[in-house]
Amino acid sequence: MLRGLSVLLLLWLFATTKAAENGTISVDIGVIYGEDSQLGKMGFNSIQMALSEFYNTHGHYRTRIALHTRLYHRKDSIVGAASAALYLLKFTQVKAIIGATTSMDAEFVIQLGERAQVPIISYLPTSRPCVSSGECSYFITLAQNDSAQVKAITALIQAFQWKDIIPIYVDSNEYGVGIIPYLDDALQKINARIPSHEAISMTATDDEILQLLHKLKAMPTRVFVVHLSPTLASRLFLLANELKMMGQGYVWIATTRISNELDSLDENVIESMQGVVGVQTYVPDTNELKHFKSRWGREFEDIKLNVMGLWAYDAACALARAVEQVTAPNSGFKNTKIMSGNEEVTELDSVAVSSVGPELLKALQDTSFIGLAGNFNLVNAQLGSLPVYRIINVFGSGSNEVGFWTSQKGFLPNLKSASNSGLRPIIWPGDMTTPPKGWEIPANGSMLRVGVPMEPVYEQLLNVTQVIGRDGAQNSTNVSGFCIDIFEAVMKNLSYSHHYQYIPYANPDGTLAGLYDELVYQVFLQKYDVVVGDIAIVANRSSYVDFTLPYTESGVTMVVPARDDKQSAWVFLKPLTWELWVAILCAFLFIAFAIWVLEHRINEEFRGPPLHQAGTYLFYSFSMMVFAQRENVLSNLSRCVVVVWVFVVLVLTQSYTASLTSMLTVERLQPTVTSVDELRSTGAYVGFQDGSFVRGLLLQKGFHESKLVSYNTIDNLVDLLSKGSGNGGIAAVFDEIPYMRIFIAAHPSKYIMMPPIYKTDGFGFVFQKGSPLVSEVSGAILRVTEADEMSTIAKKWGMQEYNSSYQGNIATSTSLSLDCFWGLFLIVGFASGSSLLIFLVQFLYEQRDIWINSDVFVWIRTWMLATAFKNRDMGAHTFRKRGMQNDETDQTSIDGDGADENTPTNSNIPPRLSNYSDKIEEDLSFSAGASPSRLQLHSD
């Protein structure tokens, strides 16, 4: 190292001498760093090499930078850095200062630069917020801000779905405090949380670090983001390895403060860091960089080069370029403050203002070139290029590159990938290839605090009893019930059987401390880690806590007193709804009308006086219900209608018979109230469980607050329902289905459950927002509920119906409705309508001489058509056949054919009436051209 420094100094003296001989302008630039800082020494060597090589290739420049170095002790870095900067400004009047200044050191140096208008250039990472905000106009950092890597760290956490993260950082501005606000905000956006912030002092002893590690080991979180100096991080990982915290299940993420200097760490430290994932600043691997590393290795064998040395190199080159652009780079300083005689003068007051500072600052901001660390261009006093980070995995004697992260594409296995395709395989602590889940309940850690509600209404779900000692103090708590057994089965499935304790939500005297909403809020306040019981999953609670998947069915339902319809005198009407009764009646009337129209002109059985005809066709239609019709139909159209109608009647009668039989033989409980609207319209009183969210739901449904009555025991509920709304009780009770299942099972013949009126997600376990236990417990709930263990627990607490698909006494409609048969009515309507249409067309065609006669008034033609419809259709087949039979009979009488010779001619037995003759003839008349002995019947 000494040989390298000697060579650089000789080269620097030679260049300065040549510059003086050639008439070049020497520009004073200051360099400050801690004398025991390896980074400071590395940066100073890089600056010297940069200036030497730069001016060798830019011999035509008229300016040459003359370095003035000032060292300070690291133990008093804040005062030392400020003192060194003040000395350079006051006595050397440097035009710029390059320093290995950290966030802590730069506090006063930045103020001096602002006052003297001298650019302060730092090549170390800083967390100064004024840099990005523009308040430190003369402070330039070439290193990437700590906040830039937060997005890469957050993306890594999100990719592996870790929910709890603990940052470990130094409690100073130098290494940590500045990054924490950015990390908190970024994790909040991905719904991850920081259960604890762990800060370490720069002067922490090994015992203090061990105490911190023991605390972390006792916590369930296993994901740690380490943002420490390399020296402090080395001690941390060595001690963590001794405590078995670098093994299976742990996740350690190292920031750039550690990853960028990984090569400078000792071998035993690297060995203890196996499996650590690091975020490292990416530097393009160019030929110039390879040559520089080769020269560095030859000159400085004992100093490891890292990215900060490259930034220092580029800073010197940028300053050399900027100085060349300044008009008068060697201009002096001027005092701008006039001191009065009685005013006290301080060191800061004696600092003059640089005449060339603003111009040099602008020249730096306009400088752009390709340096060893990549593209050099300043935006808001920082490197403006978009950050790219290498994701490394500590393994073996060094680190493996597992991918990259860019703000545009996310994670990439290599920079040539066209799209986000993730990272290459990572070896996690404990030589695991499977990503750790990020949490576990430690065997020697603190117990989970499980809150349980006090004084539940339904003891089958949850029963809490406190054992009180002789002194009146609580000795222990016994917790049992369906919910508790489910929770214990789930925890056993996760192998956490003995890592929790039940804590009743009660006052010190054992009384109820609050309602369910207040109990759930205690989880948000971190009084409990989890709440177990009959806790419903509702939206307003989910805004501040997390619920697991439900382990019960869901919904809010209404239960009302039941009545038995078999005791009703009108039970025979129940099988069909009133709409269906009306439809059937209309169908009977229409079919009767259709048969009469189709049969009236050709069938003697459908003729006669009006009342006789009406009774005949109505009797014919209704007698089809029992298939006892006596009259015969003669028209083919009528037969078509009758066939279809007989089929419909058969279906209706069979359906009615089945429904009525079911009503009379099976127990059918009907609700006294059928809808929420009925309760609201009648102003009835309704009940709800004391402390339940159902009260707010009923108010939303339109119930007046004065009509709401709460109950706190099952006996209280039975008493309220028995009294009824008009006698100081209630007409119905609203509650969640699990509660009402239990209530109905205890009183199966007295009350009935209506369909759900409101959708909920059932009962679930409550955890703190973002808790990693939520997903694990939800998965275990699915495994328990799908196994036989669920039915065993349900049988134990007498809740088989509650957990099965049996619907119990949920009220449903037992009457057949019109919707079930509208297709049949459509068919019979089409058949009868089509038949009537065909008959009408035939009739009008036969009587066309009447309705096309234009010489007669319309009303006369209408009367003539009606008269024609009223009379018999003598051309019909039935009447033609009758006429032929009558002619044959007359001829036989005349000729004597067909008469038995023994048959007396003067018999007193009257002849049999023909089926085709009217019973009463209203009018007898002679037909034109007929003999007096031949009569022809005409009906009115």
PDB file of C-alpha atoms in Angstrom, residues 361-458:
ATOM      1  CA  LEU A 361     -22.355  23.765  -9.282  1.00  0.00           C
ATOM      2  CA  LYS A 362     -24.207  24.315 -12.549  1.00  0.00           C
ATOM      3  CA  ALA A 363     -21.322  22.824 -14.511  1.00  0.00           C
ATOM      4  CA  LEU A 364     -21.434  19.707 -12.323  1.00  0.00           C
ATOM      5  CA  GLN A 365     -25.175  19.369 -12.837  1.00  0.00           C
ATOM      6  CA  ASP A 366     -24.700  19.634 -16.626  1.00  0.00           C
ATOM      7  CA  THR A 367     -21.873  17.078 -16.722  1.00  0.00           C
ATOM      8  CA  SER A 368     -22.738  13.727 -18.290  1.00  0.00           C
ATOM      9  CA  PHE A 369     -20.454  10.833 -19.249  1.00  0.00           C
ATOM     10  CA  ILE A 370     -20.035   7.091 -18.901  1.00  0.00           C
ATOM     11  CA  GLY A 371     -18.041   6.351 -15.766  1.00  0.00           C
ATOM     12  CA  LEU A 372     -16.778   3.196 -14.139  1.00  0.00           C
ATOM     13  CA  ALA A 373     -19.994   2.857 -12.102  1.00  0.00           C
ATOM     14  CA  GLY A 374     -22.256   3.479 -15.109  1.00  0.00           C
ATOM     15  CA  ASN A 375     -23.907   6.517 -16.621  1.00  0.00           C
ATOM     16  CA  PHE A 376     -23.080   9.717 -14.771  1.00  0.00           C
ATOM     17  CA  ASN A 377     -25.766  12.397 -14.848  1.00  0.00           C
ATOM     18  CA  LEU A 378     -27.144  14.371 -11.934  1.00  0.00           C
ATOM     19  CA  VAL A 379     -30.858  14.894 -11.257  1.00  0.00           C
ATOM     20  CA  ASN A 380     -31.748  16.841  -8.109  1.00  0.00           C
ATOM     21  CA  ALA A 381     -28.153  16.560  -6.885  1.00  0.00           C
ATOM     22  CA  GLN A 382     -28.196  12.748  -7.190  1.00  0.00           C
ATOM     23  CA  LEU A 383     -27.325  10.207  -9.814  1.00  0.00           C
ATOM     24  CA  GLY A 384     -30.293  10.301 -12.145  1.00  0.00           C
ATOM     25  CA  SER A 385     -30.072   6.855 -13.700  1.00  0.00           C
ATOM     26  CA  LEU A 386     -32.774   4.396 -12.683  1.00  0.00           C
ATOM     27  CA  PRO A 387     -31.422   2.003 -10.041  1.00  0.00           C
ATOM     28  CA  VAL A 388     -30.735  -1.620 -10.861  1.00  0.00           C
ATOM     29  CA  TYR A 389     -29.962  -4.049  -8.044  1.00  0.00           C
ATOM     30  CA  ARG A 390     -28.341  -7.447  -8.041  1.00  0.00           C
ATOM     31  CA  ILE A 391     -29.982 -10.007  -5.795  1.00  0.00           C
ATOM     32  CA  ILE A 392     -27.264 -12.140  -4.232  1.00  0.00           C
ATOM     33  CA  ASN A 393     -27.364 -15.246  -2.087  1.00  0.00           C
ATOM     34  CA  VAL A 394     -24.533 -15.878   0.365  1.00  0.00           C
ATOM     35  CA  PHE A 395     -23.369 -19.438  -0.162  1.00  0.00           C
ATOM     36  CA  GLY A 396     -20.034 -21.173   0.245  1.00  0.00           C
ATOM     37  CA  SER A 397     -17.110 -18.795   0.443  1.00  0.00           C
ATOM     38  CA  GLY A 398     -18.855 -15.911  -1.271  1.00  0.00           C
ATOM     39  CA  SER A 399     -22.143 -15.052  -2.927  1.00  0.00           C
ATOM     40  CA  ASN A 400     -24.140 -16.274  -5.905  1.00  0.00           C
ATOM     41  CA  GLU A 401     -26.077 -14.000  -8.209  1.00  0.00           C
ATOM     42  CA  VAL A 402     -29.710 -15.169  -8.260  1.00  0.00           C
ATOM     43  CA  GLY A 403     -31.176 -12.341 -10.320  1.00  0.00           C
ATOM     44  CA  PHE A 404     -31.787  -8.643 -10.745  1.00  0.00           C
ATOM     45  CA  TRP A 405     -34.447  -6.130  -9.841  1.00  0.00           C
ATOM     46  CA  THR A 406     -35.407  -3.110 -11.934  1.00  0.00           C
ATOM     47  CA  SER A 407     -38.170  -0.612 -11.349  1.00  0.00           C
ATOM     48  CA  GLN A 408     -39.614  -1.306 -14.810  1.00  0.00           C
ATOM     49  CA  LYS A 409     -39.586  -5.113 -14.975  1.00  0.00           C
ATOM     50  CA  GLY A 410     -39.286  -6.293 -11.391  1.00  0.00           C
ATOM     51  CA  PHE A 411     -37.276  -9.472 -10.799  1.00  0.00           C
ATOM     52  CA  LEU A 412     -35.272 -10.958 -13.669  1.00  0.00           C
ATOM     53  CA  PRO A 413     -32.957 -13.980 -13.733  1.00  0.00           C
ATOM     54  CA  ASN A 414     -30.688 -11.885 -15.972  1.00  0.00           C
ATOM     55  CA  LEU A 415     -30.834  -8.438 -17.505  1.00  0.00           C
ATOM     56  CA  LYS A 416     -31.403  -9.854 -20.981  1.00  0.00           C
ATOM     57  CA  SER A 417     -34.809 -11.256 -20.005  1.00  0.00           C
ATOM     58  CA  ALA A 418     -37.654  -9.559 -21.837  1.00  0.00           C
ATOM     59  CA  SER A 419     -40.191  -9.801 -19.013  1.00  0.00           C
ATOM     60  CA  ASN A 420     -40.569 -10.462 -15.325  1.00  0.00           C
ATOM     61  CA  SER A 421     -39.635 -14.103 -14.914  1.00  0.00           C
ATOM     62  CA  GLY A 422     -38.561 -14.224 -11.286  1.00  0.00           C
ATOM     63  CA  LEU A 423     -35.335 -15.205  -9.589  1.00  0.00           C
ATOM     64  CA  ARG A 424     -33.148 -18.238  -9.876  1.00  0.00           C
ATOM     65  CA  PRO A 425     -33.270 -20.808  -7.015  1.00  0.00           C
ATOM     66  CA  ILE A 426     -32.124 -19.536  -3.625  1.00  0.00           C
ATOM     67  CA  ILE A 427     -30.400 -21.571  -0.916  1.00  0.00           C
ATOM     68  CA  TRP A 428     -32.018 -20.424   2.340  1.00  0.00           C
ATOM     69  CA  PRO A 429     -30.549 -20.759   5.838  1.00  0.00           C
ATOM     70  CA  GLY A 430     -30.265 -24.391   6.854  1.00  0.00           C
ATOM     71  CA  ASP A 431     -29.496 -25.400   3.230  1.00  0.00           C
ATOM     72  CA  MET A 432     -33.219 -25.274   2.417  1.00  0.00           C
ATOM     73  CA  THR A 433     -34.421 -24.797  -1.147  1.00  0.00           C
ATOM     74  CA  THR A 434     -38.052 -24.241  -0.106  1.00  0.00           C
ATOM     75  CA  PRO A 435     -38.769 -20.601   0.817  1.00  0.00           C
ATOM     76  CA  PRO A 436     -39.414 -20.230   4.568  1.00  0.00           C
ATOM     77  CA  LYS A 437     -42.948 -19.249   5.565  1.00  0.00           C
ATOM     78  CA  GLY A 438     -41.492 -16.381   7.595  1.00  0.00           C
ATOM     79  CA  TRP A 439     -42.907 -17.142  11.000  1.00  0.00           C
ATOM     80  CA  GLU A 440     -43.339 -19.856  13.597  1.00  0.00           C
ATOM     81  CA  ILE A 441     -44.362 -20.067  17.198  1.00  0.00           C
ATOM     82  CA  PRO A 442     -41.127 -20.636  19.129  1.00  0.00           C
ATOM     83  CA  ALA A 443     -40.969 -23.444  21.660  1.00  0.00           C
ATOM     84  CA  ASN A 444     -39.551 -21.145  24.323  1.00  0.00           C
ATOM     85  CA  GLY A 445     -41.410 -18.069  23.164  1.00  0.00           C
ATOM     86  CA  SER A 446     -44.311 -16.195  24.651  1.00  0.00           C
ATOM     87  CA  MET A 447     -47.735 -17.850  24.675  1.00  0.00           C
ATOM     88  CA  LEU A 448     -50.473 -16.718  22.316  1.00  0.00           C
ATOM     89  CA  ARG A 449     -52.975 -14.620  24.233  1.00  0.00           C
ATOM     90  CA  VAL A 450     -56.382 -16.021  23.275  1.00  0.00           C
ATOM     91  CA  GLY A 451     -59.296 -13.804  24.237  1.00  0.00           C
ATOM     92  CA  VAL A 452     -62.699 -15.437  24.839  1.00  0.00           C
ATOM     93  CA  PRO A 453     -66.040 -13.709  25.421  1.00  0.00           C
ATOM     94  CA  MET A 454     -67.695 -13.856  28.823  1.00  0.00           C
ATOM     95  CA  GLU A 455     -71.291 -14.946  29.496  1.00  0.00           C
ATOM     96  CA  PRO A 456     -72.233 -16.275  26.032  1.00  0.00           C
ATOM     97  CA  VAL A 457     -75.931 -17.037  25.469  1.00  0.00           C
ATOM     98  CA  TYR A 458     -75.469 -20.446  23.841  1.00  0.00           C
TER      99      TYR A 458
END
